[in-house]
Amino acid sequence: MKNKITHIISLSYSLAKANFKVRNEASYLGILWYLLSPLSFFLIILHLRTTLSLDQGIEHYPVYLLLGLIMVNFFSQSVASSIDIIRSNANYIKTMKVNYEVFILSTVFRATFSHLFELVLVGVTLALLDLSLFGVIYYIPILVLYFFFTLGVCFLFSAIGVYFNDLKNLWTIASQLLLFATPVFYLVKEESPLHSLNLFNPLFGFLAAARDVTIYGTLPSLQLILVLIAVSVFFSALGLFIFNRLKRSFAELV
Amino acid sequence: MKRIIVKNLNKEFKLNRKGGGSVLSHLLGTFSGGKSQKLRVADDLSFDAGAGENIGIIGRNGSGKSTLLRLIAGIYDSPKGSIKTEGSLVYLSGFGQGLQQLLSMRENIFLMGAMMGLSNSEIKEKFDEIVDFSGLKEFVDAKVFQFSSGMLTRLNFSVMIFCVKHQNPDILLLDEVFSAGADIDFQERAIVKMEELIHGGATVLLVSHNLKMIGKYCNRTIWLEKGKIRQMGNTDQVVEAYLQAASGRLNS
């Protein structure tokens, strides 16, 4: 059992590394692309913030925005690429006895690589704002929880994606809604209806906790920490459970 | 000692509802009562294979040969009937196992080795042998998309054979692995390596359209037709009956 898990993790890591390489070697800008897409969105919003009065007195707005942006990106891109990951690996699945889990795990690993690159941008922004870089260290445990939450959702979506092609299109819309409904570039006041809506949005909690430790140098409330742990455990268990129930027929369906 | 025991194995594929239709088509299908057609790909199959035994499997395209191997390998789920295997098992298919076009040959060897269950250090150990055997030493750092199809066959086969030899399985399921495309030099070396593997004591199920190969390595042969065992027994007799049926179809 332990051997199997080590094997799955190391294989996923190799696959993620290979994929990462494939993506970057064919392009001129390579890994810079990972930084350019959040960076461009970041600059647009930053530019619009006074016109649209988005910042509502948010302290250290640029880094508030950037951290939120890359976290939502991490989630929605992991899910987007896991939806058809089983289908796109059909050649392996049909001709080899492999643990299908490696494909999903490698997707989230790859997203984590790029997230770490983007985190460098956060560090730069923090430094430009004369803030301490120390908070980034406290971000790591939150990222670990966020990783498992994302992984669970990816397991879920990759399994369902085998049965429903439409999920891919659906997610393009859903992930945009998520980006705008989650307080990424604005602040949700506690009395607003959006706040109660966001209580059902797991990303909201992760973003709040991450911003607390990284930017504002405060620890999130114990209650929030417990909720985040529960959310990540629940989603990874649920995802794995559903995936395991459905995976037996993958080879026939792709 | 029996390595493989297959008893009353049944398997059906749904034809019309290949997974991943749109929601709309699922709904329409429900309303119009569209019945999905079923194809019986394994129809009450029973046989067994002892330790060290080599069994050939022949049959026309779509008769369920690969399906049978994939069922035994556990790639397809089998709800009906029973399959018992004893010992470690490797399934090999000759139809390219996903070389990554944009990676170099070196990277592909490591990736494929990892997919086949070897650790990084184990692949490192084998690396030089694999490259030597493939005869593609000068292209180790070239990207695979520039390789000719014969070179791809060489690479694919070399990685496969060394990884399998390293794993030293008790059961070997070979699905059309003698794919042509490489030149005579390489084919001869490949066949020698393949023989080492087949005669290495493992139980081998060999799916092939190359009847000479079947005749050479297998003492028993199963002839599949539409998922059923049409004939099973001594290789010479089964192959002869198979050829007769084929020439009968040609003449009619």
Coordinates of C-alpha atoms in Angstrom, one line a residue:
Chain A
M1 CA 0.0 0.0 0.0
K2 CA 2.7 2.5 1.0
N3 CA 4.8 1.4 -2.0
K4 CA 1.9 1.9 -4.3
I5 CA 1.3 5.4 -3.0
T6 CA 4.9 6.4 -3.3
H7 CA 4.9 4.9 -6.8
I8 CA 1.7 6.9 -7.8
I9 CA 3.2 10.1 -6.4
S10 CA 6.6 9.7 -8.2
L11 CA 4.9 8.8 -11.4
S12 CA 2.6 11.7 -11.2
Y13 CA 5.5 14.0 -10.6
S14 CA 7.4 12.6 -13.7
L15 CA 4.3 13.0 -15.8
A16 CA 3.7 16.6 -14.6
K17 CA 7.4 17.4 -15.2
A18 CA 7.2 16.0 -18.8
N19 CA 3.9 17.9 -19.4
F20 CA 5.4 21.1 -18.1
K21 CA 8.4 20.6 -20.4
V22 CA 6.3 19.8 -23.4
R23 CA 4.2 23.0 -22.9
N24 CA 7.2 25.2 -22.6
E25 CA 9.5 23.9 -25.1
A26 CA 7.2 24.5 -28.0
S27 CA 6.8 28.2 -27.2
Y28 CA 9.2 31.1 -27.4
L29 CA 8.2 32.7 -24.1
G30 CA 8.0 29.4 -22.3
I31 CA 7.3 29.7 -18.6
L32 CA 6.8 33.5 -19.0
W33 CA 3.3 32.6 -20.3
Y34 CA 2.4 31.5 -16.9
L35 CA 3.2 34.9 -15.5
L36 CA 1.8 36.9 -18.4
S37 CA -1.8 35.8 -18.2
P38 CA -2.4 36.6 -14.6
L39 CA -0.2 39.6 -14.9
S40 CA -2.2 41.1 -17.7
F41 CA -5.5 40.6 -15.9
F42 CA -3.9 42.0 -12.8
L43 CA -2.8 45.1 -14.6
I44 CA -6.2 45.7 -16.3
I45 CA -8.0 45.4 -13.0
L46 CA -5.4 47.5 -11.2
H47 CA -6.0 50.2 -13.9
L48 CA -9.7 50.0 -13.6
R49 CA -9.9 50.1 -9.8
T50 CA -10.3 53.9 -9.4
T51 CA -12.7 54.2 -12.3
L52 CA -14.9 51.4 -10.9
S53 CA -14.0 52.2 -7.3
L54 CA -13.2 48.6 -6.7
D55 CA -10.8 48.9 -3.9
Q56 CA -13.3 50.2 -1.3
G57 CA -10.5 51.1 1.0
I58 CA -8.8 47.6 0.8
E59 CA -5.4 47.9 2.3
H60 CA -2.5 47.0 0.0
Y61 CA -4.9 46.5 -2.9
P62 CA -2.4 45.3 -5.6
V63 CA -1.3 42.3 -3.6
Y64 CA -4.8 41.6 -2.4
L65 CA -5.9 41.4 -6.0
L66 CA -2.9 39.4 -7.3
L67 CA -3.0 36.7 -4.6
G68 CA -6.8 36.2 -5.1
L69 CA -6.3 36.1 -8.8
I70 CA -3.6 33.4 -8.8
M71 CA -5.4 31.3 -6.3
V72 CA -8.7 31.3 -8.3
N73 CA -6.6 30.6 -11.4
F74 CA -4.9 27.6 -9.8
F75 CA -8.3 26.1 -9.0
S76 CA -10.1 26.7 -12.2
Q77 CA -7.2 25.7 -14.4
S78 CA -6.6 22.5 -12.5
V79 CA -10.3 21.6 -12.9
A80 CA -10.4 22.7 -16.5
S81 CA -7.6 20.4 -17.5
S82 CA -8.7 17.5 -15.4
I83 CA -12.1 17.3 -17.1
D84 CA -10.8 15.6 -20.2
I85 CA -7.6 14.2 -18.8
I86 CA -8.9 10.6 -18.9
R87 CA -10.0 10.9 -22.5
S88 CA -6.7 12.5 -23.6
N89 CA -4.7 9.7 -22.0
A90 CA -6.8 7.0 -23.7
N91 CA -3.7 5.6 -25.3
Y92 CA -2.2 4.8 -21.9
I93 CA -5.4 3.7 -20.4
K94 CA -6.2 1.2 -23.1
T95 CA -2.8 -0.3 -23.5
M96 CA -1.3 -0.3 -20.0
K97 CA -2.3 -1.3 -16.6
V98 CA -1.8 2.1 -14.9
N99 CA -3.3 3.7 -11.9
Y100 CA -5.6 6.4 -13.4
E101 CA -5.1 8.5 -10.3
V102 CA -1.7 9.5 -11.6
F103 CA -3.2 11.5 -14.4
I104 CA -5.3 13.7 -12.1
L105 CA -2.5 14.1 -9.6
S106 CA -0.1 15.1 -12.3
T107 CA -2.5 17.8 -13.5
V108 CA -2.7 19.3 -10.1
F109 CA 1.1 19.0 -9.7
R110 CA 1.6 20.9 -12.9
A111 CA -0.8 23.6 -11.8
T112 CA 1.1 23.8 -8.5
F113 CA 4.4 24.3 -10.4
S114 CA 2.9 27.3 -12.2
H115 CA 1.3 28.5 -9.0
L116 CA 4.7 28.6 -7.4
F117 CA 6.0 30.7 -10.3
E118 CA 3.1 33.1 -9.9
L119 CA 3.8 33.3 -6.2
V120 CA 7.1 34.9 -7.1
L121 CA 5.1 37.8 -8.5
V122 CA 3.2 38.1 -5.2
G123 CA 6.6 38.2 -3.5
V124 CA 7.8 41.0 -5.8
T125 CA 4.6 42.9 -5.2
L126 CA 4.9 42.5 -1.5
A127 CA 8.5 43.8 -1.7
L128 CA 7.4 46.8 -3.9
L129 CA 4.8 47.7 -1.3
D130 CA 7.4 47.5 1.4
L131 CA 5.6 44.6 3.1
S132 CA 7.3 41.7 4.8
L133 CA 7.9 38.6 2.7
F134 CA 7.6 36.5 5.8
G135 CA 3.9 35.9 5.4
V136 CA 4.5 33.8 2.3
I137 CA 5.9 31.0 4.6
Y138 CA 2.6 30.9 6.4
Y139 CA 0.8 30.7 3.1
I140 CA 2.3 27.2 2.5
P141 CA 0.1 25.3 5.0
I142 CA -3.0 27.0 3.5
L143 CA -1.8 26.0 0.0
V144 CA -1.5 22.4 1.2
L145 CA -5.1 22.4 2.3
Y146 CA -6.1 24.2 -0.9
F147 CA -4.2 21.6 -2.9
F148 CA -6.2 18.7 -1.4
F149 CA -9.4 20.6 -1.9
T150 CA -8.6 21.2 -5.5
L151 CA -7.4 17.6 -6.0
G152 CA -10.7 16.3 -4.7
V153 CA -12.7 18.5 -7.0
C154 CA -10.5 17.4 -9.9
F155 CA -11.1 13.7 -9.1
L156 CA -14.8 14.4 -9.2
F157 CA -14.8 16.3 -12.4
S158 CA -12.4 14.0 -14.3
A159 CA -14.7 11.0 -13.5
I160 CA -17.9 12.8 -14.5
G161 CA -16.1 14.3 -17.6
V162 CA -15.8 10.8 -19.0
Y163 CA -19.5 10.5 -19.1
F164 CA -20.4 14.1 -20.1
N165 CA -18.6 15.9 -22.7
D166 CA -20.5 19.1 -22.0
L167 CA -18.8 19.5 -18.7
K168 CA -15.9 21.2 -20.4
N169 CA -18.1 23.9 -21.9
L170 CA -20.0 24.2 -18.7
W171 CA -16.8 24.8 -16.7
T172 CA -15.7 27.6 -19.1
I173 CA -18.8 29.5 -18.0
A174 CA -18.8 28.3 -14.4
S175 CA -15.2 29.3 -13.8
Q176 CA -15.8 32.8 -15.0
L177 CA -18.8 33.1 -12.7
L178 CA -16.6 31.9 -9.9
L179 CA -13.9 34.5 -10.7
F180 CA -16.5 37.3 -10.5
A181 CA -18.5 35.9 -7.6
T182 CA -15.5 35.3 -5.4
P183 CA -14.2 38.5 -3.9
V184 CA -11.0 38.5 -6.0
F185 CA -10.8 42.2 -6.9
Y186 CA -13.4 43.6 -4.5
L187 CA -14.3 43.3 -0.9
V188 CA -17.5 41.7 0.4
K189 CA -19.0 43.5 3.3
E190 CA -20.6 41.2 5.9
E191 CA -24.1 42.6 5.5
S192 CA -24.2 42.3 1.7
P193 CA -26.2 39.4 0.1
L194 CA -23.1 38.4 -1.7
H195 CA -21.5 37.6 1.6
S196 CA -24.1 35.0 2.6
L197 CA -23.8 33.5 -0.9
N198 CA -20.0 33.3 -0.5
L199 CA -20.4 31.3 2.7
F200 CA -21.1 28.4 0.4
N201 CA -18.1 29.2 -1.8
P202 CA -15.1 27.2 -0.5
L203 CA -12.7 29.5 -2.4
F204 CA -13.9 32.4 -0.3
G205 CA -12.5 30.9 2.9
F206 CA -9.2 29.9 1.3
L207 CA -8.7 33.4 -0.1
A208 CA -9.5 35.1 3.2
A209 CA -7.1 32.9 5.1
A210 CA -4.4 33.3 2.6
R211 CA -4.7 37.0 2.5
D212 CA -4.7 37.2 6.3
V213 CA -1.4 35.5 6.7
T214 CA 0.4 36.7 3.6
I215 CA -0.6 40.3 3.5
Y216 CA -2.0 41.4 6.8
G217 CA 0.2 39.3 9.1
T218 CA -2.7 38.0 11.1
L219 CA -3.7 34.5 11.8
P220 CA -7.1 33.4 10.5
S221 CA -9.7 32.6 13.1
L222 CA -9.6 29.1 14.5
Q223 CA -13.1 28.6 13.2
L224 CA -12.0 29.4 9.7
I225 CA -9.0 27.1 9.9
L226 CA -11.2 24.2 11.1
V227 CA -13.6 24.9 8.3
L228 CA -10.8 24.8 5.7
I229 CA -9.5 21.5 7.0
A230 CA -12.9 20.0 7.0
V231 CA -13.6 21.3 3.4
S232 CA -10.3 19.9 2.1
V233 CA -10.8 16.5 3.8
F234 CA -14.4 16.3 2.7
F235 CA -13.7 17.2 -1.0
S236 CA -10.7 14.9 -1.4
A237 CA -12.6 12.0 0.2
L238 CA -15.7 12.6 -1.9
G239 CA -13.7 13.0 -5.1
L240 CA -11.7 9.8 -4.5
F241 CA -14.8 7.9 -3.6
I242 CA -16.7 8.9 -6.7
F243 CA -13.6 8.4 -8.9
N244 CA -13.1 4.9 -7.5
R245 CA -16.7 4.0 -8.1
L246 CA -16.6 5.1 -11.7
K247 CA -13.0 4.3 -12.8
R248 CA -13.6 0.6 -13.6
S249 CA -15.4 1.4 -16.8
F250 CA -13.1 4.2 -18.0
A251 CA -11.1 1.9 -20.3
E252 CA -14.3 1.0 -22.2
L253 CA -15.5 4.5 -22.5
V254 CA -12.6 6.4 -23.8
Chain B
M1 CA 0.3 -25.1 -11.4
K2 CA -2.3 -23.0 -13.2
R3 CA -1.4 -19.4 -13.8
I4 CA -4.6 -18.3 -15.5
I5 CA -8.0 -19.8 -15.0
V6 CA -10.8 -18.2 -17.0
K7 CA -14.3 -19.5 -16.3
N8 CA -17.6 -18.6 -18.1
L9 CA -16.3 -15.2 -18.9
N10 CA -18.9 -12.8 -20.5
K11 CA -18.5 -9.3 -21.5
E12 CA -20.7 -6.9 -23.5
F13 CA -19.9 -3.4 -24.9
K14 CA -22.7 -0.9 -25.4
L15 CA -22.3 0.3 -28.9
N16 CA -24.5 3.3 -29.5
R17 CA -24.0 5.0 -26.2
K18 CA -20.3 5.2 -26.2
G19 CA -19.5 7.2 -23.1
G20 CA -19.5 11.0 -23.0
G21 CA -22.5 11.9 -25.2
S22 CA -24.0 15.3 -24.6
V23 CA -26.7 15.7 -22.0
L24 CA -29.1 16.5 -24.7
S25 CA -28.5 13.3 -26.6
H26 CA -28.9 11.3 -23.4
L27 CA -32.3 13.0 -22.8
L28 CA -33.3 12.5 -26.4
G29 CA -32.3 8.9 -26.1
T30 CA -34.4 8.4 -23.1
F31 CA -37.5 10.0 -24.7
S32 CA -37.2 8.2 -28.0
G33 CA -36.6 5.0 -26.2
G34 CA -33.4 4.6 -28.2
K35 CA -32.1 1.2 -27.1
S36 CA -28.4 0.9 -27.0
Q37 CA -27.1 -1.9 -29.1
K38 CA -25.0 -4.4 -27.3
L39 CA -22.0 -6.3 -28.7
R40 CA -21.0 -9.5 -27.0
V41 CA -17.2 -9.4 -27.0
A42 CA -16.6 -12.3 -24.7
D43 CA -19.1 -15.1 -24.9
D44 CA -18.9 -17.7 -22.2
L45 CA -15.1 -18.1 -22.5
S46 CA -13.4 -20.8 -20.4
F47 CA -9.8 -21.9 -20.5
D48 CA -6.8 -22.2 -18.4
A49 CA -3.0 -21.8 -18.8
G50 CA -0.3 -23.5 -16.8
A51 CA 3.0 -22.1 -15.6
G52 CA 5.4 -21.7 -18.5
E53 CA 2.8 -22.5 -21.1
N54 CA 2.5 -20.5 -24.3
I55 CA -0.9 -20.1 -25.8
G56 CA -1.7 -18.5 -29.1
I57 CA -4.8 -16.6 -29.7
I58 CA -6.0 -16.1 -33.3
G59 CA -9.1 -14.8 -35.0
R60 CA -10.4 -12.2 -37.4
N61 CA -10.4 -8.5 -36.7
G62 CA -12.9 -7.7 -34.0
S63 CA -13.3 -11.2 -32.7
G64 CA -12.3 -10.2 -29.2
K65 CA -8.7 -11.1 -29.0
S66 CA -7.4 -7.9 -27.5
T67 CA -10.5 -7.6 -25.3
L68 CA -9.8 -11.0 -23.8
L69 CA -6.2 -9.9 -22.9
R70 CA -7.4 -6.6 -21.5
L71 CA -10.0 -8.5 -19.4
I72 CA -7.3 -10.8 -18.0
A73 CA -5.0 -7.8 -17.4
G74 CA -7.8 -6.1 -15.5
I75 CA -7.9 -3.1 -17.9
Y76 CA -11.5 -3.8 -18.6
D77 CA -13.8 -4.6 -15.8
S78 CA -15.5 -8.0 -16.0
P79 CA -18.8 -8.3 -14.1
K80 CA -19.7 -11.8 -15.3
G81 CA -17.7 -14.9 -15.0
S82 CA -14.4 -15.3 -13.2
I83 CA -10.7 -14.7 -14.0
K84 CA -8.1 -15.9 -11.7
T85 CA -4.4 -15.1 -12.2
E86 CA -1.5 -16.2 -10.1
G87 CA 1.6 -14.1 -9.9
S88 CA 2.7 -10.8 -11.5
L89 CA 1.3 -9.9 -14.9
V90 CA 2.3 -7.6 -17.7
Y91 CA 0.2 -6.6 -20.7
L92 CA 2.0 -5.4 -23.7
S93 CA 0.4 -3.9 -26.8
G94 CA 2.4 -3.2 -29.9
F95 CA 0.3 -0.2 -30.8
G96 CA 2.5 2.6 -29.6
Q97 CA 2.1 3.4 -26.0
G98 CA 2.0 7.1 -26.2
L99 CA 5.4 8.5 -26.9
Q100 CA 5.4 12.2 -26.3
Q101 CA 6.2 13.9 -29.6
L102 CA 7.7 17.0 -28.2
L103 CA 10.1 15.3 -25.8
S104 CA 13.5 13.9 -26.6
M105 CA 14.2 10.3 -26.9
R106 CA 16.0 10.4 -23.5
E107 CA 13.0 11.9 -21.8
N108 CA 10.6 9.5 -23.5
I109 CA 12.6 6.5 -22.2
F110 CA 12.3 7.8 -18.7
L111 CA 8.7 8.6 -19.0
M112 CA 7.7 5.3 -20.6
G113 CA 9.8 3.4 -18.0
A114 CA 8.0 5.2 -15.2
M115 CA 4.7 4.4 -16.8
M116 CA 5.7 0.8 -16.9
G117 CA 6.4 0.8 -13.2
L118 CA 10.2 1.3 -13.0
S119 CA 11.7 3.7 -10.6
N120 CA 14.0 6.4 -11.9
S121 CA 17.2 4.7 -10.7
E122 CA 16.1 1.4 -12.3
I123 CA 15.6 3.2 -15.6
K124 CA 19.0 4.9 -15.3
E125 CA 20.6 1.4 -14.9
K126 CA 18.9 0.1 -18.0
F127 CA 19.2 3.3 -20.0
D128 CA 22.4 2.5 -21.9
E129 CA 21.3 -1.0 -22.8
I130 CA 18.0 0.4 -24.1
V131 CA 19.7 3.0 -26.3
D132 CA 22.3 0.5 -27.5
F133 CA 19.6 -2.0 -28.4
S134 CA 17.5 0.5 -30.3
G135 CA 20.6 1.5 -32.4
L136 CA 19.5 5.1 -32.1
K137 CA 22.4 6.4 -30.1
E138 CA 23.0 9.5 -32.1
F139 CA 19.5 10.6 -31.7
V140 CA 19.2 10.3 -27.9
D141 CA 18.7 14.0 -27.5
A142 CA 16.6 14.6 -30.6
K143 CA 12.9 15.2 -30.3
V144 CA 10.7 12.2 -31.1
F145 CA 8.4 14.0 -33.6
Q146 CA 11.2 14.0 -36.1
F147 CA 11.7 10.2 -35.9
S148 CA 10.6 8.0 -38.8
S149 CA 7.9 5.4 -38.1
G150 CA 10.6 2.6 -38.1
M151 CA 12.7 4.5 -35.6
L152 CA 9.6 4.9 -33.4
T153 CA 9.0 1.2 -33.6
R154 CA 12.6 0.6 -32.5
L155 CA 12.4 3.0 -29.6
N156 CA 9.0 1.7 -28.5
F157 CA 10.1 -1.9 -28.6
S158 CA 13.4 -1.4 -26.9
V159 CA 11.9 0.4 -24.0
M160 CA 9.2 -2.2 -23.7
I161 CA 11.3 -5.2 -23.9
F162 CA 13.9 -4.0 -21.3
C163 CA 11.3 -2.9 -18.9
V164 CA 9.4 -6.2 -19.1
K165 CA 12.6 -8.2 -18.7
H166 CA 13.4 -6.2 -15.6
Q167 CA 10.0 -6.9 -14.1
N168 CA 10.3 -10.6 -14.9
P169 CA 6.6 -11.3 -14.8
D170 CA 4.9 -14.7 -14.3
I171 CA 2.3 -13.9 -16.9
L172 CA 2.9 -12.1 -20.1
L173 CA 0.1 -11.0 -22.3
L174 CA 1.4 -10.0 -25.7
D175 CA -0.9 -8.2 -28.1
E176 CA 0.5 -8.0 -31.6
V177 CA 3.9 -7.0 -30.4
F178 CA 5.7 -8.1 -33.5
S179 CA 4.7 -5.0 -35.3
A180 CA 6.6 -4.6 -38.5
G181 CA 8.0 -1.2 -39.6
A182 CA 11.6 -1.7 -38.4
D183 CA 14.2 -2.9 -40.8
I184 CA 15.4 -6.5 -41.0
D185 CA 18.5 -5.9 -38.8
F186 CA 16.3 -4.8 -36.0
Q187 CA 13.6 -7.3 -36.5
E188 CA 16.1 -10.1 -36.1
R189 CA 17.4 -8.7 -32.9
A190 CA 13.9 -8.1 -31.7
I191 CA 12.8 -11.6 -32.3
V192 CA 15.8 -13.0 -30.4
K193 CA 14.9 -10.8 -27.4
M194 CA 11.3 -11.7 -27.7
E195 CA 12.2 -15.4 -27.7
E196 CA 14.3 -14.9 -24.5
L197 CA 11.3 -13.5 -22.9
I198 CA 8.8 -16.1 -24.1
H199 CA 11.1 -19.0 -23.2
G200 CA 12.0 -17.3 -19.8
G201 CA 9.5 -19.4 -18.0
A202 CA 6.5 -17.1 -18.0
T203 CA 3.0 -18.1 -19.0
V204 CA 2.5 -16.3 -22.3
L205 CA -0.7 -15.5 -24.1
L206 CA 0.2 -14.4 -27.6
V207 CA -2.3 -12.6 -29.8
S208 CA -1.0 -12.3 -33.4
H209 CA -2.0 -12.5 -37.0
N210 CA 1.4 -13.9 -37.7
L211 CA 0.5 -17.5 -37.8
K212 CA 4.2 -18.5 -38.3
M213 CA 5.0 -16.9 -35.0
I214 CA 2.1 -18.7 -33.3
G215 CA 3.2 -22.0 -34.8
K216 CA 6.7 -21.5 -33.6
Y217 CA 6.1 -20.5 -30.0
C218 CA 2.7 -21.9 -29.0
N219 CA 1.8 -25.5 -28.4
R220 CA -1.8 -24.7 -27.8
T221 CA -4.0 -22.2 -29.7
I222 CA -7.4 -20.6 -29.2
W223 CA -9.4 -19.5 -32.2
L224 CA -11.8 -16.8 -31.3
E225 CA -14.8 -15.9 -33.4
K226 CA -17.4 -13.2 -32.4
G227 CA -16.3 -13.5 -28.8
K228 CA -16.7 -17.3 -28.7
I229 CA -14.1 -20.0 -28.7
R230 CA -14.5 -21.6 -32.1
Q231 CA -11.8 -24.1 -31.6
M232 CA -9.1 -24.7 -29.0
G233 CA -6.3 -27.3 -29.0
N234 CA -3.1 -28.3 -30.7
T235 CA -1.7 -25.3 -32.6
D236 CA -1.2 -27.1 -35.9
Q237 CA -4.7 -28.3 -36.0
V238 CA -6.3 -25.1 -35.0
V239 CA -4.2 -23.0 -37.4
E240 CA -5.0 -25.4 -40.2
A241 CA -8.8 -25.2 -39.6
Y242 CA -8.5 -21.4 -39.3
L243 CA -6.7 -21.2 -42.7
Q244 CA -9.3 -23.5 -44.3
A245 CA -12.1 -21.3 -43.0
A246 CA -10.3 -18.2 -44.4
S247 CA -9.8 -19.8 -47.8
G248 CA -13.4 -21.0 -47.8
R249 CA -14.5 -17.4 -47.3
L250 CA -12.3 -16.2 -50.2
N251 CA -13.6 -18.8 -52.6
S252 CA -17.3 -18.3 -51.9

